[in-house]
JSON list of C-alpha atoms in Angstrom, two decimals:
[
{"chain": "A", "resi": 273, "resn": "MET", "atom": "CA", "xyz": [6.71, -1.05, -14.19]},
{"chain": "A", "resi": 274, "resn": "ALA", "atom": "CA", "xyz": [6.63, -2.48, -10.39]},
{"chain": "A", "resi": 275, "resn": "ASN", "atom": "CA", "xyz": [4.36, -5.22, -9.15]},
{"chain": "A", "resi": 276, "resn": "ILE", "atom": "CA", "xyz": [3.59, -3.00, -6.27]},
{"chain": "A", "resi": 277, "resn": "THR", "atom": "CA", "xyz": [1.23, -0.06, -6.44]},
{"chain": "A", "resi": 278, "resn": "LEU", "atom": "CA", "xyz": [0.93, 1.76, -3.26]},
{"chain": "A", "resi": 279, "resn": "TYR", "atom": "CA", "xyz": [-1.91, 4.09, -2.49]},
{"chain": "A", "resi": 280, "resn": "GLU", "atom": "CA", "xyz": [-1.22, 7.21, -0.17]},
{"chain": "A", "resi": 281, "resn": "LEU", "atom": "CA", "xyz": [-2.06, 10.22, 1.30]},
{"chain": "A", "resi": 282, "resn": "PRO", "atom": "CA", "xyz": [1.07, 12.50, 1.78]},
{"chain": "A", "resi": 283, "resn": "GLY", "atom": "CA", "xyz": [1.65, 13.59, 5.23]},
{"chain": "A", "resi": 284, "resn": "CYS", "atom": "CA", "xyz": [-0.35, 10.42, 6.50]},
{"chain": "A", "resi": 285, "resn": "PRO", "atom": "CA", "xyz": [1.65, 8.50, 9.22]},
{"chain": "A", "resi": 286, "resn": "TYR", "atom": "CA", "xyz": [0.08, 4.79, 8.36]},
{"chain": "A", "resi": 287, "resn": "CYS", "atom": "CA", "xyz": [1.01, 5.51, 4.70]},
{"chain": "A", "resi": 288, "resn": "ALA", "atom": "CA", "xyz": [4.75, 6.65, 6.19]},
{"chain": "A", "resi": 289, "resn": "LYS", "atom": "CA", "xyz": [5.03, 3.41, 7.95]},
{"chain": "A", "resi": 290, "resn": "VAL", "atom": "CA", "xyz": [4.20, 1.22, 4.91]},
{"chain": "A", "resi": 291, "resn": "ILE", "atom": "CA", "xyz": [6.85, 3.24, 2.71]},
{"chain": "A", "resi": 292, "resn": "ASP", "atom": "CA", "xyz": [9.45, 2.87, 5.07]},
{"chain": "A", "resi": 293, "resn": "LYS", "atom": "CA", "xyz": [9.09, -1.39, 5.40]},
{"chain": "A", "resi": 294, "resn": "LEU", "atom": "CA", "xyz": [8.76, -0.97, 1.40]},
{"chain": "A", "resi": 295, "resn": "ASN", "atom": "CA", "xyz": [11.98, 0.82, 1.30]},
{"chain": "A", "resi": 296, "resn": "GLU", "atom": "CA", "xyz": [13.78, -1.37, 4.04]},
{"chain": "A", "resi": 297, "resn": "LEU", "atom": "CA", "xyz": [13.02, -4.04, 1.63]},
{"chain": "A", "resi": 298, "resn": "GLY", "atom": "CA", "xyz": [14.40, -2.42, -0.91]},
{"chain": "A", "resi": 299, "resn": "LEU", "atom": "CA", "xyz": [10.94, -3.23, -3.18]},
{"chain": "A", "resi": 300, "resn": "GLU", "atom": "CA", "xyz": [10.17, -1.18, -6.02]},
{"chain": "A", "resi": 301, "resn": "TYR", "atom": "CA", "xyz": [6.44, 0.07, -5.62]},
{"chain": "A", "resi": 302, "resn": "ASP", "atom": "CA", "xyz": [4.26, 2.61, -7.92]},
{"chain": "A", "resi": 303, "resn": "SER", "atom": "CA", "xyz": [2.84, 5.24, -5.73]},
{"chain": "A", "resi": 304, "resn": "ILE", "atom": "CA", "xyz": [-0.34, 6.60, -6.40]},
{"chain": "A", "resi": 305, "resn": "GLU", "atom": "CA", "xyz": [-1.37, 9.92, -4.62]},
{"chain": "A", "resi": 306, "resn": "VAL", "atom": "CA", "xyz": [-5.26, 9.69, -3.54]},
{"chain": "A", "resi": 307, "resn": "PRO", "atom": "CA", "xyz": [-7.31, 13.14, -3.30]},
{"chain": "A", "resi": 308, "resn": "SER", "atom": "CA", "xyz": [-7.43, 14.23, 0.70]},
{"chain": "A", "resi": 309, "resn": "ASP", "atom": "CA", "xyz": [-11.09, 14.37, 0.62]},
{"chain": "A", "resi": 310, "resn": "HIS", "atom": "CA", "xyz": [-12.68, 10.82, 0.96]},
{"chain": "A", "resi": 311, "resn": "ALA", "atom": "CA", "xyz": [-15.48, 11.48, -1.36]},
{"chain": "A", "resi": 312, "resn": "ASP", "atom": "CA", "xyz": [-13.40, 11.92, -4.35]},
{"chain": "A", "resi": 313, "resn": "ARG", "atom": "CA", "xyz": [-11.05, 8.71, -3.68]},
{"chain": "A", "resi": 314, "resn": "THR", "atom": "CA", "xyz": [-13.21, 6.57, -6.34]},
{"chain": "A", "resi": 315, "resn": "GLU", "atom": "CA", "xyz": [-10.17, 4.62, -7.48]},
{"chain": "A", "resi": 316, "resn": "VAL", "atom": "CA", "xyz": [-8.94, 3.25, -4.06]},
{"chain": "A", "resi": 317, "resn": "GLU", "atom": "CA", "xyz": [-12.43, 2.55, -3.44]},
{"chain": "A", "resi": 318, "resn": "ALA", "atom": "CA", "xyz": [-12.69, 0.70, -6.56]},
{"chain": "A", "resi": 319, "resn": "VAL", "atom": "CA", "xyz": [-9.74, -1.40, -5.49]},
{"chain": "A", "resi": 320, "resn": "SER", "atom": "CA", "xyz": [-10.24, -1.95, -1.76]},
{"chain": "A", "resi": 321, "resn": "GLY", "atom": "CA", "xyz": [-13.76, -1.31, -0.68]},
{"chain": "A", "resi": 322, "resn": "GLN", "atom": "CA", "xyz": [-13.22, 1.43, 1.11]},
{"chain": "A", "resi": 323, "resn": "THR", "atom": "CA", "xyz": [-11.72, 4.73, 1.14]},
{"chain": "A", "resi": 324, "resn": "GLY", "atom": "CA", "xyz": [-8.70, 4.62, 3.75]},
{"chain": "A", "resi": 325, "resn": "VAL", "atom": "CA", "xyz": [-4.81, 4.72, 3.07]},
{"chain": "A", "resi": 326, "resn": "PRO", "atom": "CA", "xyz": [-2.45, 3.03, 2.72]},
{"chain": "A", "resi": 327, "resn": "VAL", "atom": "CA", "xyz": [-3.93, 0.37, 0.30]},
{"chain": "A", "resi": 328, "resn": "ILE", "atom": "CA", "xyz": [-1.68, -1.82, -1.35]},
{"chain": "A", "resi": 329, "resn": "VAL", "atom": "CA", "xyz": [-1.67, -3.97, -4.40]},
{"chain": "A", "resi": 330, "resn": "ASP", "atom": "CA", "xyz": [0.67, -6.67, -4.87]},
{"chain": "A", "resi": 331, "resn": "GLU", "atom": "CA", "xyz": [-0.36, -8.36, -8.89]},
{"chain": "A", "resi": 332, "resn": "GLU", "atom": "CA", "xyz": [2.79, -11.01, -8.37]},
{"chain": "A", "resi": 333, "resn": "HIS", "atom": "CA", "xyz": [1.34, -12.29, -5.01]},
{"chain": "A", "resi": 334, "resn": "GLY", "atom": "CA", "xyz": [-2.40, -12.07, -6.08]},
{"chain": "A", "resi": 335, "resn": "VAL", "atom": "CA", "xyz": [-2.90, -9.42, -3.19]},
{"chain": "A", "resi": 336, "resn": "ASP", "atom": "CA", "xyz": [-5.78, -6.72, -4.40]},
{"chain": "A", "resi": 337, "resn": "GLY", "atom": "CA", "xyz": [-6.55, -4.05, -2.10]},
{"chain": "A", "resi": 338, "resn": "MET", "atom": "CA", "xyz": [-4.91, -4.99, 1.15]},
{"chain": "A", "resi": 339, "resn": "ASN", "atom": "CA", "xyz": [-5.67, -2.05, 3.75]},
{"chain": "A", "resi": 340, "resn": "GLU", "atom": "CA", "xyz": [-4.45, -1.21, 7.41]},
{"chain": "A", "resi": 341, "resn": "SER", "atom": "CA", "xyz": [-1.06, -0.11, 7.90]},
{"chain": "A", "resi": 342, "resn": "ASP", "atom": "CA", "xyz": [0.18, -2.88, 10.36]},
{"chain": "A", "resi": 343, "resn": "ASP", "atom": "CA", "xyz": [-1.55, -5.86, 8.13]},
{"chain": "A", "resi": 344, "resn": "ILE", "atom": "CA", "xyz": [0.51, -4.67, 5.03]},
{"chain": "A", "resi": 345, "resn": "VAL", "atom": "CA", "xyz": [4.04, -4.30, 6.83]},
{"chain": "A", "resi": 346, "resn": "ALA", "atom": "CA", "xyz": [3.31, -8.07, 8.03]},
{"chain": "A", "resi": 347, "resn": "TYR", "atom": "CA", "xyz": [2.58, -9.11, 4.88]},
{"chain": "A", "resi": 348, "resn": "LEU", "atom": "CA", "xyz": [5.91, -7.54, 3.01]},
{"chain": "A", "resi": 349, "resn": "GLU", "atom": "CA", "xyz": [7.99, -8.96, 6.06]},
{"chain": "A", "resi": 350, "resn": "GLU", "atom": "CA", "xyz": [6.59, -12.52, 5.58]},
{"chain": "A", "resi": 351, "resn": "THR", "atom": "CA", "xyz": [6.49, -12.14, 1.80]},
{"chain": "A", "resi": 352, "resn": "TYR", "atom": "CA", "xyz": [9.94, -10.04, 0.74]},
{"chain": "A", "resi": 353, "resn": "GLY", "atom": "CA", "xyz": [11.68, -10.28, 4.09]},
{"chain": "A", "resi": 354, "resn": "ALA", "atom": "CA", "xyz": [13.96, -12.13, 6.38]},
{"chain": "A", "resi": 355, "resn": "GLY", "atom": "CA", "xyz": [10.68, -14.62, 6.55]},
{"chain": "A", "resi": 356, "resn": "ALA", "atom": "CA", "xyz": [10.57, -15.40, 3.01]}
]
């Protein structure tokens, strides 16, 4: 099991941006596909307090429900990329 979990929606360009960074950095992650209807996104809401995606959880570094693709990409680069 990977330390990083990504909550995503297929076809979401913001999710794709995060997936591209995860793949670029060679990181293993678990992907959880959320329902397309925001009202049915109870799992991601429980983790992050909101229903938007993408959201990541990184147990190894104590990140519990980070949202906003730009913030996630910056975090991944700082934590796992050249800046690590």
